[in-house]
Amino acid sequence: MAFTSTSFRRACRRIADPARVEHIVVTSLASGALALVDPNRRSARGRAALRAASAVLSGFIVWADTRRTRPASETLGIAAASVGATLAFADLGDVIDGRMQRALVRFGVPHPRLALAIGTTALTAVTQTAAERLSPSDPSDDGADVDAPDDETLVDVPEAAREIVTALLARADGWGVSELRAQLDAARAVEYAHEDDPAFVPALGFAVPSDLPLAVPGDARFPVIGRFTTPAGLDVDAYLMVQEGRLGVLALAPAEHEDGFAGLDELEHWPASDELTFLVETPSGVRPLEIDVETGPEAAPPTADAP
């Protein structure tokens, strides 16, 4: 699979998140790689480059850790201070490094730089893991855990998407509708589109507080579907997936799937709920949905030419 710009941004977000194993692995390996180089055998230019790399790594680690709980301006200031402190104590660090290397040689270690690199990698990993476990929770947290994909940004649910889900839920009985409505009221959305790649994405994930009641069935496609026609004449279905008893994904897909998702690239936004024609899954297939004010929603009977 090609490594796309979206994949690259996702990888960067993982590396910048101290709670992710990717952050610990990358920063630990980077620390070990820098420790593998003997600063006392470098030229003045090489030593300066090594010190700059160490300072940048230190600043990045501090920035990643503090940006979750502090304003951006304050976070940058703290990271800059960390960079400055690393550079200020670089001479002392080189002295300590030299003494540690000589001590390892005296103890008969055959590859002292490799031993220092391994030790630095392990120490960085242990330190960051312990710091993450002991770190206080975000003060902006309202106390309710939110189940969300680990690598995505949470935003408010777009109003158009909220209206579509509301319309789908209003046209069914059972299927955990009351639980799903309560979840929708408290849900956040997973942001798939980003400022540097603002193209509309025809899918929206939901992050639901974990303390809300779960819907039954827990894993299913909600039986009511909303259908609309694009300006190019493509029939598109809006459907809702329920995952582990929670709102999972609202997605758009061509009503006829022979060509996969071809044609969706022309969409620029979610359809308005009043543009949708509602259908429901029945034992005899997907049927138009009619709503009787007395009996509630039900599928219209098959027509004479229906399969």
PDB file of N, CA and C in Angstrom, residues 35-127:
ATOM      1  N   ALA A  35      23.687   8.751  21.328  1.00  0.00           N
ATOM      2  CA  ALA A  35      24.671   8.281  22.306  1.00  0.00           C
ATOM      3  C   ALA A  35      25.727   7.392  21.663  1.00  0.00           C
ATOM      4  N   LEU A  36      25.414   6.823  20.511  1.00  0.00           N
ATOM      5  CA  LEU A  36      26.373   5.957  19.823  1.00  0.00           C
ATOM      6  C   LEU A  36      27.570   6.747  19.283  1.00  0.00           C
ATOM      7  N   VAL A  37      27.392   8.045  19.104  1.00  0.00           N
ATOM      8  CA  VAL A  37      28.456   8.903  18.566  1.00  0.00           C
ATOM      9  C   VAL A  37      29.294   9.444  19.714  1.00  0.00           C
ATOM     10  N   ASP A  38      30.603   9.312  19.618  1.00  0.00           N
ATOM     11  CA  ASP A  38      31.524   9.824  20.639  1.00  0.00           C
ATOM     12  C   ASP A  38      31.761  11.310  20.397  1.00  0.00           C
ATOM     13  N   PRO A  39      31.210  12.188  21.240  1.00  0.00           N
ATOM     14  CA  PRO A  39      31.375  13.625  20.999  1.00  0.00           C
ATOM     15  C   PRO A  39      32.821  14.086  21.140  1.00  0.00           C
ATOM     16  N   ASN A  40      33.616  13.364  21.916  1.00  0.00           N
ATOM     17  CA  ASN A  40      34.995  13.782  22.166  1.00  0.00           C
ATOM     18  C   ASN A  40      35.926  13.414  21.014  1.00  0.00           C
ATOM     19  N   ARG A  41      35.414  12.720  20.012  1.00  0.00           N
ATOM     20  CA  ARG A  41      36.207  12.408  18.829  1.00  0.00           C
ATOM     21  C   ARG A  41      35.698  13.159  17.598  1.00  0.00           C
ATOM     22  N   ARG A  42      34.751  14.046  17.797  1.00  0.00           N
ATOM     23  CA  ARG A  42      34.213  14.833  16.691  1.00  0.00           C
ATOM     24  C   ARG A  42      34.993  16.131  16.544  1.00  0.00           C
ATOM     25  N   SER A  43      34.941  16.666  15.334  1.00  0.00           N
ATOM     26  CA  SER A  43      35.484  18.004  15.112  1.00  0.00           C
ATOM     27  C   SER A  43      34.552  19.018  15.769  1.00  0.00           C
ATOM     28  N   ALA A  44      34.981  20.268  15.818  1.00  0.00           N
ATOM     29  CA  ALA A  44      34.135  21.294  16.430  1.00  0.00           C
ATOM     30  C   ALA A  44      32.791  21.380  15.715  1.00  0.00           C
ATOM     31  N   ARG A  45      32.798  21.252  14.399  1.00  0.00           N
ATOM     32  CA  ARG A  45      31.543  21.310  13.647  1.00  0.00           C
ATOM     33  C   ARG A  45      30.683  20.077  13.932  1.00  0.00           C
ATOM     34  N   GLY A  46      31.324  18.923  13.959  1.00  0.00           N
ATOM     35  CA  GLY A  46      30.576  17.704  14.247  1.00  0.00           C
ATOM     36  C   GLY A  46      29.995  17.705  15.643  1.00  0.00           C
ATOM     37  N   ARG A  47      30.774  18.238  16.621  1.00  0.00           N
ATOM     38  CA  ARG A  47      30.263  18.297  17.989  1.00  0.00           C
ATOM     39  C   ARG A  47      29.082  19.258  18.079  1.00  0.00           C
ATOM     40  N   ALA A  48      29.161  20.369  17.346  1.00  0.00           N
ATOM     41  CA  ALA A  48      28.053  21.327  17.356  1.00  0.00           C
ATOM     42  C   ALA A  48      26.794  20.709  16.755  1.00  0.00           C
ATOM     43  N   ALA A  49      26.958  19.946  15.679  1.00  0.00           N
ATOM     44  CA  ALA A  49      25.800  19.292  15.056  1.00  0.00           C
ATOM     45  C   ALA A  49      25.185  18.260  16.003  1.00  0.00           C
ATOM     46  N   LEU A  50      26.038  17.513  16.708  1.00  0.00           N
ATOM     47  CA  LEU A  50      25.537  16.512  17.646  1.00  0.00           C
ATOM     48  C   LEU A  50      24.784  17.174  18.788  1.00  0.00           C
ATOM     49  N   ARG A  51      25.310  18.285  19.291  1.00  0.00           N
ATOM     50  CA  ARG A  51      24.641  19.005  20.367  1.00  0.00           C
ATOM     51  C   ARG A  51      23.301  19.581  19.903  1.00  0.00           C
ATOM     52  N   ALA A  52      23.269  20.082  18.673  1.00  0.00           N
ATOM     53  CA  ALA A  52      22.025  20.637  18.150  1.00  0.00           C
ATOM     54  C   ALA A  52      20.967  19.546  18.020  1.00  0.00           C
ATOM     55  N   ALA A  53      21.379  18.378  17.542  1.00  0.00           N
ATOM     56  CA  ALA A  53      20.429  17.273  17.403  1.00  0.00           C
ATOM     57  C   ALA A  53      19.898  16.843  18.771  1.00  0.00           C
ATOM     58  N   SER A  54      20.765  16.782  19.763  1.00  0.00           N
ATOM     59  CA  SER A  54      20.332  16.409  21.113  1.00  0.00           C
ATOM     60  C   SER A  54      19.368  17.439  21.684  1.00  0.00           C
ATOM     61  N   ALA A  55      19.650  18.714  21.433  1.00  0.00           N
ATOM     62  CA  ALA A  55      18.781  19.780  21.938  1.00  0.00           C
ATOM     63  C   ALA A  55      17.416  19.734  21.270  1.00  0.00           C
ATOM     64  N   VAL A  56      17.390  19.498  19.961  1.00  0.00           N
ATOM     65  CA  VAL A  56      16.110  19.409  19.244  1.00  0.00           C
ATOM     66  C   VAL A  56      15.295  18.225  19.755  1.00  0.00           C
ATOM     67  N   LEU A  57      15.944  17.096  19.969  1.00  0.00           N
ATOM     68  CA  LEU A  57      15.240  15.920  20.487  1.00  0.00           C
ATOM     69  C   LEU A  57      14.679  16.199  21.876  1.00  0.00           C
ATOM     70  N   SER A  58      15.473  16.843  22.721  1.00  0.00           N
ATOM     71  CA  SER A  58      14.998  17.190  24.064  1.00  0.00           C
ATOM     72  C   SER A  58      13.801  18.132  23.993  1.00  0.00           C
ATOM     73  N   GLY A  59      13.890  19.136  23.129  1.00  0.00           N
ATOM     74  CA  GLY A  59      12.787  20.077  22.979  1.00  0.00           C
ATOM     75  C   GLY A  59      11.536  19.409  22.468  1.00  0.00           C
ATOM     76  N   PHE A  60      11.701  18.466  21.523  1.00  0.00           N
ATOM     77  CA  PHE A  60      10.539  17.759  20.983  1.00  0.00           C
ATOM     78  C   PHE A  60       9.845  16.928  22.061  1.00  0.00           C
ATOM     79  N   ILE A  61      10.624  16.224  22.865  1.00  0.00           N
ATOM     80  CA  ILE A  61      10.041  15.388  23.917  1.00  0.00           C
ATOM     81  C   ILE A  61       9.267  16.249  24.907  1.00  0.00           C
ATOM     82  N   VAL A  62       9.845  17.374  25.294  1.00  0.00           N
ATOM     83  CA  VAL A  62       9.177  18.270  26.243  1.00  0.00           C
ATOM     84  C   VAL A  62       7.924  18.872  25.615  1.00  0.00           C
ATOM     85  N   TRP A  63       8.018  19.285  24.361  1.00  0.00           N
ATOM     86  CA  TRP A  63       6.856  19.861  23.663  1.00  0.00           C
ATOM     87  C   TRP A  63       5.709  18.854  23.576  1.00  0.00           C
ATOM     88  N   ALA A  64       6.035  17.617  23.190  1.00  0.00           N
ATOM     89  CA  ALA A  64       4.995  16.596  23.054  1.00  0.00           C
ATOM     90  C   ALA A  64       4.311  16.318  24.390  1.00  0.00           C
ATOM     91  N   ASP A  65       5.078  16.363  25.469  1.00  0.00           N
ATOM     92  CA  ASP A  65       4.513  16.049  26.777  1.00  0.00           C
ATOM     93  C   ASP A  65       3.649  17.176  27.328  1.00  0.00           C
ATOM     94  N   THR A  66       4.040  18.422  27.063  1.00  0.00           N
ATOM     95  CA  THR A  66       3.331  19.550  27.675  1.00  0.00           C
ATOM     96  C   THR A  66       2.192  20.090  26.826  1.00  0.00           C
ATOM     97  N   ARG A  67       2.167  19.794  25.550  1.00  0.00           N
ATOM     98  CA  ARG A  67       1.155  20.406  24.685  1.00  0.00           C
ATOM     99  C   ARG A  67      -0.255  19.905  24.979  1.00  0.00           C
ATOM    100  N   ARG A  68      -0.371  18.774  25.692  1.00  0.00           N
ATOM    101  CA  ARG A  68      -1.687  18.227  25.999  1.00  0.00           C
ATOM    102  C   ARG A  68      -2.409  19.007  27.091  1.00  0.00           C
ATOM    103  N   THR A  69      -1.647  19.703  27.939  1.00  0.00           N
ATOM    104  CA  THR A  69      -2.258  20.342  29.105  1.00  0.00           C
ATOM    105  C   THR A  69      -1.991  21.838  29.200  1.00  0.00           C
ATOM    106  N   ARG A  70      -1.198  22.408  28.285  1.00  0.00           N
ATOM    107  CA  ARG A  70      -0.852  23.821  28.367  1.00  0.00           C
ATOM    108  C   ARG A  70      -1.148  24.531  27.054  1.00  0.00           C
ATOM    109  N   PRO A  71      -1.349  25.847  27.086  1.00  0.00           N
ATOM    110  CA  PRO A  71      -1.562  26.605  25.852  1.00  0.00           C
ATOM    111  C   PRO A  71      -0.365  26.494  24.924  1.00  0.00           C
ATOM    112  N   ALA A  72      -0.612  26.688  23.627  1.00  0.00           N
ATOM    113  CA  ALA A  72       0.447  26.515  22.633  1.00  0.00           C
ATOM    114  C   ALA A  72       1.633  27.440  22.891  1.00  0.00           C
ATOM    115  N   SER A  73       1.361  28.719  23.220  1.00  0.00           N
ATOM    116  CA  SER A  73       2.452  29.664  23.451  1.00  0.00           C
ATOM    117  C   SER A  73       3.306  29.244  24.634  1.00  0.00           C
ATOM    118  N   GLU A  74       2.673  28.760  25.680  1.00  0.00           N
ATOM    119  CA  GLU A  74       3.401  28.312  26.864  1.00  0.00           C
ATOM    120  C   GLU A  74       4.191  27.043  26.567  1.00  0.00           C
ATOM    121  N   THR A  75       3.600  26.163  25.797  1.00  0.00           N
ATOM    122  CA  THR A  75       4.271  24.918  25.437  1.00  0.00           C
ATOM    123  C   THR A  75       5.542  25.186  24.645  1.00  0.00           C
ATOM    124  N   LEU A  76       5.452  26.085  23.680  1.00  0.00           N
ATOM    125  CA  LEU A  76       6.626  26.420  22.874  1.00  0.00           C
ATOM    126  C   LEU A  76       7.716  27.050  23.720  1.00  0.00           C
ATOM    127  N   GLY A  77       7.314  27.876  24.696  1.00  0.00           N
ATOM    128  CA  GLY A  77       8.301  28.499  25.571  1.00  0.00           C
ATOM    129  C   GLY A  77       9.035  27.474  26.416  1.00  0.00           C
ATOM    130  N   ILE A  78       8.300  26.499  26.940  1.00  0.00           N
ATOM    131  CA  ILE A  78       8.923  25.458  27.751  1.00  0.00           C
ATOM    132  C   ILE A  78       9.854  24.604  26.899  1.00  0.00           C
ATOM    133  N   ALA A  79       9.408  24.279  25.680  1.00  0.00           N
ATOM    134  CA  ALA A  79      10.255  23.483  24.787  1.00  0.00           C
ATOM    135  C   ALA A  79      11.531  24.245  24.429  1.00  0.00           C
ATOM    136  N   ALA A  80      11.399  25.538  24.173  1.00  0.00           N
ATOM    137  CA  ALA A  80      12.576  26.350  23.852  1.00  0.00           C
ATOM    138  C   ALA A  80      13.539  26.397  25.033  1.00  0.00           C
ATOM    139  N   ALA A  81      12.999  26.478  26.232  1.00  0.00           N
ATOM    140  CA  ALA A  81      13.849  26.482  27.425  1.00  0.00           C
ATOM    141  C   ALA A  81      14.604  25.163  27.552  1.00  0.00           C
ATOM    142  N   SER A  82      13.933  24.066  27.200  1.00  0.00           N
ATOM    143  CA  SER A  82      14.594  22.770  27.242  1.00  0.00           C
ATOM    144  C   SER A  82      15.732  22.693  26.239  1.00  0.00           C
ATOM    145  N   VAL A  83      15.508  23.243  25.046  1.00  0.00           N
ATOM    146  CA  VAL A  83      16.572  23.282  24.037  1.00  0.00           C
ATOM    147  C   VAL A  83      17.758  24.084  24.556  1.00  0.00           C
ATOM    148  N   GLY A  84      17.469  25.245  25.140  1.00  0.00           N
ATOM    149  CA  GLY A  84      18.538  26.096  25.663  1.00  0.00           C
ATOM    150  C   GLY A  84      19.304  25.422  26.787  1.00  0.00           C
ATOM    151  N   ALA A  85      18.586  24.741  27.694  1.00  0.00           N
ATOM    152  CA  ALA A  85      19.259  24.068  28.807  1.00  0.00           C
ATOM    153  C   ALA A  85      20.160  22.943  28.308  1.00  0.00           C
ATOM    154  N   THR A  86      19.684  22.209  27.293  1.00  0.00           N
ATOM    155  CA  THR A  86      20.503  21.129  26.741  1.00  0.00           C
ATOM    156  C   THR A  86      21.798  21.672  26.153  1.00  0.00           C
ATOM    157  N   LEU A  87      21.712  22.789  25.445  1.00  0.00           N
ATOM    158  CA  LEU A  87      22.910  23.395  24.863  1.00  0.00           C
ATOM    159  C   LEU A  87      23.818  23.975  25.945  1.00  0.00           C
ATOM    160  N   ALA A  88      23.212  24.560  26.981  1.00  0.00           N
ATOM    161  CA  ALA A  88      24.004  25.191  28.049  1.00  0.00           C
ATOM    162  C   ALA A  88      24.830  24.166  28.816  1.00  0.00           C
ATOM    163  N   PHE A  89      24.289  22.971  28.988  1.00  0.00           N
ATOM    164  CA  PHE A  89      24.989  21.945  29.760  1.00  0.00           C
ATOM    165  C   PHE A  89      25.683  20.927  28.864  1.00  0.00           C
ATOM    166  N   ALA A  90      25.884  21.283  27.592  1.00  0.00           N
ATOM    167  CA  ALA A  90      26.478  20.346  26.654  1.00  0.00           C
ATOM    168  C   ALA A  90      27.912  20.009  27.036  1.00  0.00           C
ATOM    169  N   ASP A  91      28.683  21.013  27.472  1.00  0.00           N
ATOM    170  CA  ASP A  91      30.077  20.742  27.857  1.00  0.00           C
ATOM    171  C   ASP A  91      30.143  19.759  29.019  1.00  0.00           C
ATOM    172  N   LEU A  92      29.312  19.984  30.027  1.00  0.00           N
ATOM    173  CA  LEU A  92      29.275  19.069  31.157  1.00  0.00           C
ATOM    174  C   LEU A  92      28.850  17.676  30.710  1.00  0.00           C
ATOM    175  N   GLY A  93      27.885  17.618  29.789  1.00  0.00           N
ATOM    176  CA  GLY A  93      27.441  16.328  29.279  1.00  0.00           C
ATOM    177  C   GLY A  93      28.554  15.572  28.585  1.00  0.00           C
ATOM    178  N   ASP A  94      29.405  16.286  27.827  1.00  0.00           N
ATOM    179  CA  ASP A  94      30.522  15.635  27.148  1.00  0.00           C
ATOM    180  C   ASP A  94      31.525  15.089  28.149  1.00  0.00           C
ATOM    181  N   VAL A  95      31.759  15.829  29.231  1.00  0.00           N
ATOM    182  CA  VAL A  95      32.688  15.364  30.264  1.00  0.00           C
ATOM    183  C   VAL A  95      32.171  14.085  30.907  1.00  0.00           C
ATOM    184  N   ILE A  96      30.886  14.084  31.258  1.00  0.00           N
ATOM    185  CA  ILE A  96      30.279  12.898  31.872  1.00  0.00           C
ATOM    186  C   ILE A  96      30.312  11.729  30.904  1.00  0.00           C
ATOM    187  N   ASP A  97      30.023  12.001  29.635  1.00  0.00           N
ATOM    188  CA  ASP A  97      30.039  10.959  28.613  1.00  0.00           C
ATOM    189  C   ASP A  97      31.407  10.310  28.537  1.00  0.00           C
ATOM    190  N   GLY A  98      32.473  11.148  28.528  1.00  0.00           N
ATOM    191  CA  GLY A  98      33.833  10.621  28.448  1.00  0.00           C
ATOM    192  C   GLY A  98      34.184   9.752  29.654  1.00  0.00           C
ATOM    193  N   ARG A  99      33.772  10.177  30.838  1.00  0.00           N
ATOM    194  CA  ARG A  99      34.063   9.408  32.052  1.00  0.00           C
ATOM    195  C   ARG A  99      33.336   8.061  32.032  1.00  0.00           C
ATOM    196  N   MET A 100      32.089   8.069  31.581  1.00  0.00           N
ATOM    197  CA  MET A 100      31.332   6.814  31.513  1.00  0.00           C
ATOM    198  C   MET A 100      31.980   5.859  30.522  1.00  0.00           C
ATOM    199  N   GLN A 101      32.442   6.380  29.394  1.00  0.00           N
ATOM    200  CA  GLN A 101      33.080   5.513  28.405  1.00  0.00           C
ATOM    201  C   GLN A 101      34.367   4.916  28.967  1.00  0.00           C
ATOM    202  N   ARG A 102      35.183   5.705  29.644  1.00  0.00           N
ATOM    203  CA  ARG A 102      36.425   5.190  30.213  1.00  0.00           C
ATOM    204  C   ARG A 102      36.144   4.147  31.298  1.00  0.00           C
ATOM    205  N   ALA A 103      35.076   4.368  32.065  1.00  0.00           N
ATOM    206  CA  ALA A 103      34.716   3.399  33.104  1.00  0.00           C
ATOM    207  C   ALA A 103      34.321   2.065  32.484  1.00  0.00           C
ATOM    208  N   LEU A 104      33.578   2.112  31.390  1.00  0.00           N
ATOM    209  CA  LEU A 104      33.186   0.875  30.717  1.00  0.00           C
ATOM    210  C   LEU A 104      34.399   0.130  30.169  1.00  0.00           C
ATOM    211  N   VAL A 105      35.368   0.886  29.654  1.00  0.00           N
ATOM    212  CA  VAL A 105      36.596   0.259  29.147  1.00  0.00           C
ATOM    213  C   VAL A 105      37.341  -0.429  30.280  1.00  0.00           C
ATOM    214  N   ARG A 106      37.418   0.244  31.440  1.00  0.00           N
ATOM    215  CA  ARG A 106      38.103  -0.354  32.588  1.00  0.00           C
ATOM    216  C   ARG A 106      37.427  -1.643  33.041  1.00  0.00           C
ATOM    217  N   PHE A 107      36.110  -1.701  32.896  1.00  0.00           N
ATOM    218  CA  PHE A 107      35.381  -2.902  33.281  1.00  0.00           C
ATOM    219  C   PHE A 107      35.425  -3.978  32.200  1.00  0.00           C
ATOM    220  N   GLY A 108      36.130  -3.717  31.130  1.00  0.00           N
ATOM    221  CA  GLY A 108      36.313  -4.723  30.098  1.00  0.00           C
ATOM    222  C   GLY A 108      35.195  -4.820  29.084  1.00  0.00           C
ATOM    223  N   VAL A 109      34.337  -3.807  29.001  1.00  0.00           N
ATOM    224  CA  VAL A 109      33.270  -3.816  28.004  1.00  0.00           C
ATOM    225  C   VAL A 109      33.894  -3.621  26.628  1.00  0.00           C
ATOM    226  N   PRO A 110      33.696  -4.567  25.688  1.00  0.00           N
ATOM    227  CA  PRO A 110      34.399  -4.483  24.401  1.00  0.00           C
ATOM    228  C   PRO A 110      33.928  -3.351  23.499  1.00  0.00           C
ATOM    229  N   HIS A 111      32.677  -2.968  23.575  1.00  0.00           N
ATOM    230  CA  HIS A 111      32.137  -1.912  22.715  1.00  0.00           C
ATOM    231  C   HIS A 111      31.437  -0.877  23.596  1.00  0.00           C
ATOM    232  N   PRO A 112      32.178  -0.002  24.216  1.00  0.00           N
ATOM    233  CA  PRO A 112      31.581   0.928  25.186  1.00  0.00           C
ATOM    234  C   PRO A 112      30.540   1.872  24.589  1.00  0.00           C
ATOM    235  N   ARG A 113      30.753   2.333  23.353  1.00  0.00           N
ATOM    236  CA  ARG A 113      29.768   3.251  22.751  1.00  0.00           C
ATOM    237  C   ARG A 113      28.444   2.524  22.507  1.00  0.00           C
ATOM    238  N   LEU A 114      28.518   1.276  22.055  1.00  0.00           N
ATOM    239  CA  LEU A 114      27.304   0.502  21.839  1.00  0.00           C
ATOM    240  C   LEU A 114      26.590   0.261  23.169  1.00  0.00           C
ATOM    241  N   ALA A 115      27.361  -0.008  24.217  1.00  0.00           N
ATOM    242  CA  ALA A 115      26.763  -0.211  25.535  1.00  0.00           C
ATOM    243  C   ALA A 115      26.091   1.063  26.018  1.00  0.00           C
ATOM    244  N   LEU A 116      26.725   2.216  25.790  1.00  0.00           N
ATOM    245  CA  LEU A 116      26.113   3.493  26.170  1.00  0.00           C
ATOM    246  C   LEU A 116      24.826   3.734  25.382  1.00  0.00           C
ATOM    247  N   ALA A 117      24.852   3.395  24.090  1.00  0.00           N
ATOM    248  CA  ALA A 117      23.674   3.605  23.253  1.00  0.00           C
ATOM    249  C   ALA A 117      22.518   2.726  23.723  1.00  0.00           C
ATOM    250  N   ILE A 118      22.810   1.469  24.013  1.00  0.00           N
ATOM    251  CA  ILE A 118      21.756   0.559  24.485  1.00  0.00           C
ATOM    252  C   ILE A 118      21.210   1.030  25.821  1.00  0.00           C
ATOM    253  N   GLY A 119      22.118   1.441  26.713  1.00  0.00           N
ATOM    254  CA  GLY A 119      21.670   1.925  28.017  1.00  0.00           C
ATOM    255  C   GLY A 119      20.828   3.179  27.910  1.00  0.00           C
ATOM    256  N   THR A 120      21.242   4.098  27.022  1.00  0.00           N
ATOM    257  CA  THR A 120      20.478   5.337  26.832  1.00  0.00           C
ATOM    258  C   THR A 120      19.103   5.047  26.253  1.00  0.00           C
ATOM    259  N   THR A 121      19.035   4.138  25.292  1.00  0.00           N
ATOM    260  CA  THR A 121      17.747   3.761  24.704  1.00  0.00           C
ATOM    261  C   THR A 121      16.815   3.190  25.759  1.00  0.00           C
ATOM    262  N   ALA A 122      17.339   2.259  26.553  1.00  0.00           N
ATOM    263  CA  ALA A 122      16.504   1.636  27.585  1.00  0.00           C
ATOM    264  C   ALA A 122      16.072   2.649  28.637  1.00  0.00           C
ATOM    265  N   LEU A 123      17.014   3.520  29.060  1.00  0.00           N
ATOM    266  CA  LEU A 123      16.684   4.503  30.086  1.00  0.00           C
ATOM    267  C   LEU A 123      15.626   5.484  29.591  1.00  0.00           C
ATOM    268  N   THR A 124      15.744   5.916  28.337  1.00  0.00           N
ATOM    269  CA  THR A 124      14.755   6.838  27.775  1.00  0.00           C
ATOM    270  C   THR A 124      13.386   6.180  27.717  1.00  0.00           C
ATOM    271  N   ALA A 125      13.335   4.928  27.281  1.00  0.00           N
ATOM    272  CA  ALA A 125      12.055   4.220  27.185  1.00  0.00           C
ATOM    273  C   ALA A 125      11.420   4.043  28.561  1.00  0.00           C
ATOM    274  N   VAL A 126      12.218   3.635  29.544  1.00  0.00           N
ATOM    275  CA  VAL A 126      11.675   3.420  30.887  1.00  0.00           C
ATOM    276  C   VAL A 126      11.211   4.742  31.486  1.00  0.00           C
ATOM    277  N   THR A 127      12.014   5.789  31.312  1.00  0.00           N
ATOM    278  CA  THR A 127      11.667   7.096  31.879  1.00  0.00           C
ATOM    279  C   THR A 127      10.373   7.634  31.292  1.00  0.00           C
TER     280      THR A 127
END
